[in-house]
Short mmCIF file of C-alpha atoms in Angstrom, two decimals:
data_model
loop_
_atom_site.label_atom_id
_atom_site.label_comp_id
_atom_site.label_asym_id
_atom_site.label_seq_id
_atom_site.Cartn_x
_atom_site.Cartn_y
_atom_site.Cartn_z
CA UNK G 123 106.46 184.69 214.54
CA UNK G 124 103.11 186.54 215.58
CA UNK G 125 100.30 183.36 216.56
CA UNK G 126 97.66 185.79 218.50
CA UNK G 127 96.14 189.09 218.07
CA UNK G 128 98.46 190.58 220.57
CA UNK G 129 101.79 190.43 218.89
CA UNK G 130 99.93 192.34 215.82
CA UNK G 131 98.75 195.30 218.22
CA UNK G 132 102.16 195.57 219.91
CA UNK G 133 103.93 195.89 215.74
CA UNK G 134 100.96 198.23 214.93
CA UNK G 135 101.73 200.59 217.76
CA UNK G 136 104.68 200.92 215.70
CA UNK G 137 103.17 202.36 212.73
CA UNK G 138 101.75 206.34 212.59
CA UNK G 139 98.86 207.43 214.10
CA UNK G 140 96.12 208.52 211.63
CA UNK G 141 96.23 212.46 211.68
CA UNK G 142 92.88 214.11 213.45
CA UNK G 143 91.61 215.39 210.51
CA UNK G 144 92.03 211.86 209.07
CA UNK G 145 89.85 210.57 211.56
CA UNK G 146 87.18 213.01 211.60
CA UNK G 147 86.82 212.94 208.11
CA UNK G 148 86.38 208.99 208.30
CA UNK G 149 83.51 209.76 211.16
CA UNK G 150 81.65 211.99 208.88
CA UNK G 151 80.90 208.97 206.52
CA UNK G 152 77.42 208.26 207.29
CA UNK G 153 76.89 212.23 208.85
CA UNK G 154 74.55 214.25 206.48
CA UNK G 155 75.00 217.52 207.92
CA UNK G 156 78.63 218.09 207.70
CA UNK G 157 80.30 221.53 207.65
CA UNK G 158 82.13 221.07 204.70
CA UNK G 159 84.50 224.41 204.76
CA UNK G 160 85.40 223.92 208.59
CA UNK G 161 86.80 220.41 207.55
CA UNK G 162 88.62 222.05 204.19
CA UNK G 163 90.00 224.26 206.91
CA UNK G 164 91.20 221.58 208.77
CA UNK G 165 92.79 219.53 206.11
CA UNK G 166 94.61 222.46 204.61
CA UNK G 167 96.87 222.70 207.77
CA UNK G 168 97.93 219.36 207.11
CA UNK G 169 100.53 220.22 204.78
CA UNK G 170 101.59 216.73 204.04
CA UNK G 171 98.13 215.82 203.17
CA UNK G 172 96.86 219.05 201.20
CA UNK G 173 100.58 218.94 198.99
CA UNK G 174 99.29 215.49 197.92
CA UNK G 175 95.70 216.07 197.64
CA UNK G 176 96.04 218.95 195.25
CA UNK G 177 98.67 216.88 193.10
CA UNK G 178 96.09 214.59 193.03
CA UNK G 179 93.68 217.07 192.47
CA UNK G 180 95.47 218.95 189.70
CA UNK G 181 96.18 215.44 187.83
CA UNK G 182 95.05 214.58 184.11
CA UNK G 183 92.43 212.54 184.98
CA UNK G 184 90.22 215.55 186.65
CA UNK G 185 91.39 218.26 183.15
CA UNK G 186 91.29 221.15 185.47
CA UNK G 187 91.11 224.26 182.84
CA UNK G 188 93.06 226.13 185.36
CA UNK G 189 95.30 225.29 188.51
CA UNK G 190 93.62 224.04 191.89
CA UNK G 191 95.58 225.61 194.14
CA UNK G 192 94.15 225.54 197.57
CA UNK G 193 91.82 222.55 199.31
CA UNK G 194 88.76 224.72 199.75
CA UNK G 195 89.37 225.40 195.72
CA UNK G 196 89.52 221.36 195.16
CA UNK G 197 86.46 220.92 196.97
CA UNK G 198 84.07 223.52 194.95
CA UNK G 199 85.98 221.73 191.68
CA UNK G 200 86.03 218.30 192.63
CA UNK G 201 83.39 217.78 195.48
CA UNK G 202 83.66 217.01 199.03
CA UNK G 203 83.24 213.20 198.61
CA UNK G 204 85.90 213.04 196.52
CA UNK G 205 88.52 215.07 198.17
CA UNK G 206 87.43 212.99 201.37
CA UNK G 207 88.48 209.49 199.97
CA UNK G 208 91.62 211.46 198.25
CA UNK G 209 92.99 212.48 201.60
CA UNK G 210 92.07 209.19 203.10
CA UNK G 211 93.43 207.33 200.68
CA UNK G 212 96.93 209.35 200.86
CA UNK G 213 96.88 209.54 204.81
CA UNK G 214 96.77 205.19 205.00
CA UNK G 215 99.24 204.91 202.04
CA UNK G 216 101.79 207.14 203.24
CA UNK G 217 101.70 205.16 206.24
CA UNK G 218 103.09 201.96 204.61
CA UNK G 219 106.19 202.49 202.85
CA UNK G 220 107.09 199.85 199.84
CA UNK G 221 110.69 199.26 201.71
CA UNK G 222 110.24 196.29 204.40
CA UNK G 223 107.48 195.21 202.44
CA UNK G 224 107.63 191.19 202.71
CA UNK G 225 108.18 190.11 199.05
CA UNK G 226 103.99 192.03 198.58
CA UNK G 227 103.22 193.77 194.94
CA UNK G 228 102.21 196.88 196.01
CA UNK G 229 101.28 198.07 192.93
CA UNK G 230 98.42 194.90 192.73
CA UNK G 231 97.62 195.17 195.98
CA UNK G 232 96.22 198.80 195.02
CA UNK G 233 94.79 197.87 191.44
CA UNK G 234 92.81 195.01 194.06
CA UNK G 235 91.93 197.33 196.50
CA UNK G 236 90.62 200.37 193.79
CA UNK G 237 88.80 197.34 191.91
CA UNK G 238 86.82 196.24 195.11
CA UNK G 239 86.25 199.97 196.01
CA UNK G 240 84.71 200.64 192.29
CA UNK G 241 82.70 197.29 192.77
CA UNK G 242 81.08 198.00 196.14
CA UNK G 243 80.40 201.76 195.49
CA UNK G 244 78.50 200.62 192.37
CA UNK G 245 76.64 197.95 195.01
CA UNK G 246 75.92 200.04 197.21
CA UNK G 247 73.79 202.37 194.15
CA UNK G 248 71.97 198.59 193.93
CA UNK G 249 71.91 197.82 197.72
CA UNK G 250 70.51 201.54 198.70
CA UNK G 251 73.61 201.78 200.77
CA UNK G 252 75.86 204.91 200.97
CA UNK G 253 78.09 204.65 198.09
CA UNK G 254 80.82 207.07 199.66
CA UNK G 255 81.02 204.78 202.49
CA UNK G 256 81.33 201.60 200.42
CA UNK G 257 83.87 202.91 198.17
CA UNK G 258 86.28 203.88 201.05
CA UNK G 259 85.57 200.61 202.92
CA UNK G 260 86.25 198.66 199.60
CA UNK G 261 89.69 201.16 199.08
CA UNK G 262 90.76 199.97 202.50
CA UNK G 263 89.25 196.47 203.17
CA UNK G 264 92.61 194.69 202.89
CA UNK G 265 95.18 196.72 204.90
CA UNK G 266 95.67 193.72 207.20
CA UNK G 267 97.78 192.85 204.19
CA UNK G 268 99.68 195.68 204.88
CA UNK G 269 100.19 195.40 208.20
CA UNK G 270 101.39 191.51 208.11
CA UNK G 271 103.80 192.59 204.77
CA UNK G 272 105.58 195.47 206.67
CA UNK G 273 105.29 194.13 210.34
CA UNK G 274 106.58 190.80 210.26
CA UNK G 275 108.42 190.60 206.31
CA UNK G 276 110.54 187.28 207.10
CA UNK G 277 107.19 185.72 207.89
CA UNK G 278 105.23 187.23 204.99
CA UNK G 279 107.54 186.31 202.56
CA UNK G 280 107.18 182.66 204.08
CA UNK G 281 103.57 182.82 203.79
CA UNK G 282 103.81 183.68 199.92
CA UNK G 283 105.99 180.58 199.11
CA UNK G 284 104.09 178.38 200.83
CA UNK G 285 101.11 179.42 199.02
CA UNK G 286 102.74 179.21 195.29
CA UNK G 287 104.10 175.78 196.80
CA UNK G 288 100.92 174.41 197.93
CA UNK G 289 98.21 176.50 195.21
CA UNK G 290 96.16 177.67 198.04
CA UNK G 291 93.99 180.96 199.01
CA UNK G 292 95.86 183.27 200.66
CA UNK G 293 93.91 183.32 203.42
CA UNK G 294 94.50 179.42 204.24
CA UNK G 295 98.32 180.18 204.01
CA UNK G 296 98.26 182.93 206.34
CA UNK G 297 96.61 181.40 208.98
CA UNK G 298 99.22 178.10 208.51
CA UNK G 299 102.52 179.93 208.30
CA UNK G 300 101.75 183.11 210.30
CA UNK G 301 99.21 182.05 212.82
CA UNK G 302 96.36 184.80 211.89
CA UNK G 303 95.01 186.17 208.42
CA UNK G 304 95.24 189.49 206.92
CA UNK G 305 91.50 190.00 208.09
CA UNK G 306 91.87 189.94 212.10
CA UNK G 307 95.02 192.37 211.39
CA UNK G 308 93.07 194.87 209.53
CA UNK G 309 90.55 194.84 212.17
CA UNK G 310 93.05 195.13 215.24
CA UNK G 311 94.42 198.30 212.81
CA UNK G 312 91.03 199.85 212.03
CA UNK G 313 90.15 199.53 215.68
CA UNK G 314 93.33 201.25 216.56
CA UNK G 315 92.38 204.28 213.61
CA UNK G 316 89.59 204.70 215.14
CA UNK G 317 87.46 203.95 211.72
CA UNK G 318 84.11 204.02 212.01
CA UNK G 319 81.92 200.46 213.58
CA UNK G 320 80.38 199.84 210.56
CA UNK G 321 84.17 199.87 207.99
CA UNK G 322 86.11 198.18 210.89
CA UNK G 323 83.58 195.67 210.66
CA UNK G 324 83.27 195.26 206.98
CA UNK G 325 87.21 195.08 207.00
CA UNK G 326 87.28 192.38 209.77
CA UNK G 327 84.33 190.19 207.50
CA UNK G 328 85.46 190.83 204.34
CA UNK G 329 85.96 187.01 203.76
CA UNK G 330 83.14 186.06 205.99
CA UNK G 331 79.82 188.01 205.68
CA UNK G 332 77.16 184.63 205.43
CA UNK G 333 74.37 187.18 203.26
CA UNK G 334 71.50 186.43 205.69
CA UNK G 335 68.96 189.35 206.78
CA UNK G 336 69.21 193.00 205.27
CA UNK G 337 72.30 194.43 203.25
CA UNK G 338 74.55 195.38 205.42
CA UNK G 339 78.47 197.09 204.81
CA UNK G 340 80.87 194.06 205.44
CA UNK G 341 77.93 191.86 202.95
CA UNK G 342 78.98 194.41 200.23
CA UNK G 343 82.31 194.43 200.81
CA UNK G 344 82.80 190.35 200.94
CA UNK G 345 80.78 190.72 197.49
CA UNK G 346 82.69 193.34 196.06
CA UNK G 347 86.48 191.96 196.71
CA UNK G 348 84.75 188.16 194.92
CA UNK G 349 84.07 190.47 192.04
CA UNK G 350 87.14 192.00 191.74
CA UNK G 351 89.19 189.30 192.08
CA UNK G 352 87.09 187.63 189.28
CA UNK G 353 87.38 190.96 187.39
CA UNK G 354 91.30 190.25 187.64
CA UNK G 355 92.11 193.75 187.92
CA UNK G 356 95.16 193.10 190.54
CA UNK G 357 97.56 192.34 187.21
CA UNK G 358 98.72 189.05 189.42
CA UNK G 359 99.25 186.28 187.50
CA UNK G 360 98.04 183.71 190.45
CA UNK G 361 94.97 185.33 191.66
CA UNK G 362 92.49 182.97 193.08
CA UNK G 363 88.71 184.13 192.93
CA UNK G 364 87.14 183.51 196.48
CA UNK G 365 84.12 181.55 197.00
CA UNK G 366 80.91 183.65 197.08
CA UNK G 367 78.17 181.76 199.34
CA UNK G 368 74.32 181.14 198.01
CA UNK G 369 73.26 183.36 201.01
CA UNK G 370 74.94 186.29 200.10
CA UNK G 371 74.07 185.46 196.09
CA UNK G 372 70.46 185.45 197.16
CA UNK G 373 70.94 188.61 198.95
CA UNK G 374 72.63 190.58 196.18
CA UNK G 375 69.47 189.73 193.72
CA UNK G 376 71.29 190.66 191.11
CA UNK G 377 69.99 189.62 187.34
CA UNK G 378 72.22 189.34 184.56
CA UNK G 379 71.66 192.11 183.06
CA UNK G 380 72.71 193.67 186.41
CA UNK G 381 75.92 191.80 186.87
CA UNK G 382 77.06 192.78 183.12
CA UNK G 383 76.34 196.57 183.60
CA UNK G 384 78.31 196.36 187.21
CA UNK G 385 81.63 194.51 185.50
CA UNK G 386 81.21 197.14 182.48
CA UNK G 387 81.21 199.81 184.27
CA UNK G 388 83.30 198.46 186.94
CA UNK G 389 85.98 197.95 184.28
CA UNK G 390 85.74 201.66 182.72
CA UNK G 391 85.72 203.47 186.45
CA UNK G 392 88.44 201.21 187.52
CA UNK G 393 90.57 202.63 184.39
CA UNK G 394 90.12 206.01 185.60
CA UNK G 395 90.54 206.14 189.61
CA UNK G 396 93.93 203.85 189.05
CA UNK G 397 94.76 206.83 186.76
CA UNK G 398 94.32 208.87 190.09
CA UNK G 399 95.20 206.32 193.45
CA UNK G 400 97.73 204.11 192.16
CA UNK G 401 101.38 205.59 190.91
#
């Protein structure tokens, strides 16, 4: 049974490195002057990632009039932002098989995570934050989860029946039956991807930014995985909605009208990425 840090970074040195291209792209988050066709180079000699990409790419949801074929074709069609968080978003998933998984839904662990990636990229618009940033930080914000579900499964699975036992948040049952929560694993395997300060952050704080001084990434993220868990998105039955503090309410200063436009169209986007991201 893991009870420090340590025994998570000696599992995750188990799992896959992320690619280079993987990693590059992620460091080109908050870069304005990237050179978009030497990355599409780059990504097309994945050919793991690029088979995916353009399936995803070529998919309903996008109705392509004619057949993207190549990854520098996908990014004139689709955009480089998009085809960023596509190959991200296959690259970290393809690193977690379902088997071994620890009793975890995977398929509402990704409705969660595309919900609290719609909800901070539409923050961030509010927040003047970069939106591409906040949508892949949102995307991968819980992959601690992940990491606890397919490290150590015997343990996970305990950690899910002592929460339906004893009604708790998950986080509270993590910390009792495993010794550390899903938060301080995704950080230990964000710092090993080499993601940029600013996401390994936000995925370390999700549960814990305290909303005092200027918007910052892990403030939008804590606020966007409250609002889609209260969206209840994730299709799980026993979702609990996390407590969002008067701090980081304050800090949001977001009026009614605001909060009813973000869950509308929150709601409608979230139709259409799961269309795209989850299988």
């Amino acid at each position: 049974m893991p009870t420090s840090i340590d025994d998570i970074v000696k599992r995750i040195r188990d799992l896959p490195s992320l690619s280079t291209v993987v990693v590059e792209l992620l460091s080109t988050m908050e870069q304005e002057d990237i050179d978009v066709h030497v990355l599409g180079g780059k990504i097309a000699l994945d050919q793991s990632l690029t088979a995916k990409t353009l399936r995803l790419a070529n998919s309903s949801f996008y109705g392509m009039s004619s057949k993207v074929t190549t990854i520098h074709q996908a990014i004139s069609v689709l955009g480089f932002h998009s085809i960023r968080t596509l190959v991200t978003a296959c690259a970290v998933t393809g690193s977690f098989p379902a088997s071994a998984s620890g009793g975890v839904n995977f398929q509402a662990f990704w409705r969660h995570s595309v919900a609290t990636a719609v909800c901070a990229k539409l923050l961030a618009v509010h927040l003047k934050l970069n939106p591409d940033t906040a949508f892949t930080a949102g995307l991968l914000h819980d992959i601690g989860t992940l990491v606890l579900a397919t490290r150590f499964p015997a343990e996970y699975a305990a950690m899910l029946a002592h929460r339906k036992e004893h009604d708790c948040y998950i986080l509270e049952a993590e910390r009792t039956v495993i010794g550390i929560d899903h938060a301080m694993a995704g950080a230990a395997l964000a710092a090993y991807w080499k993601f940029p300060a600013a996401m390994q952050e936000a995925v370390a704080n999700h549960h814990h930014a305290d909303g005092s001084g200027p918007p910052t990434l892990p403030l939008l993220i804590n606020a966007a995985n409250v609002f889609a868990h209260a969206l209840d998105l994730s299709g799980e039955e026993d979702d609990l909605v996390p407590p969002l503090s008067q701090a980081l309410w304050m800090s949001l200063a977001l009026s009614e009208a605001d909060c009813a436009k973000l869950f509308r169209d929150a709601e409608s986007t979230f139709v259409d990425m799961c269309k795209i991201l989850v299988s």
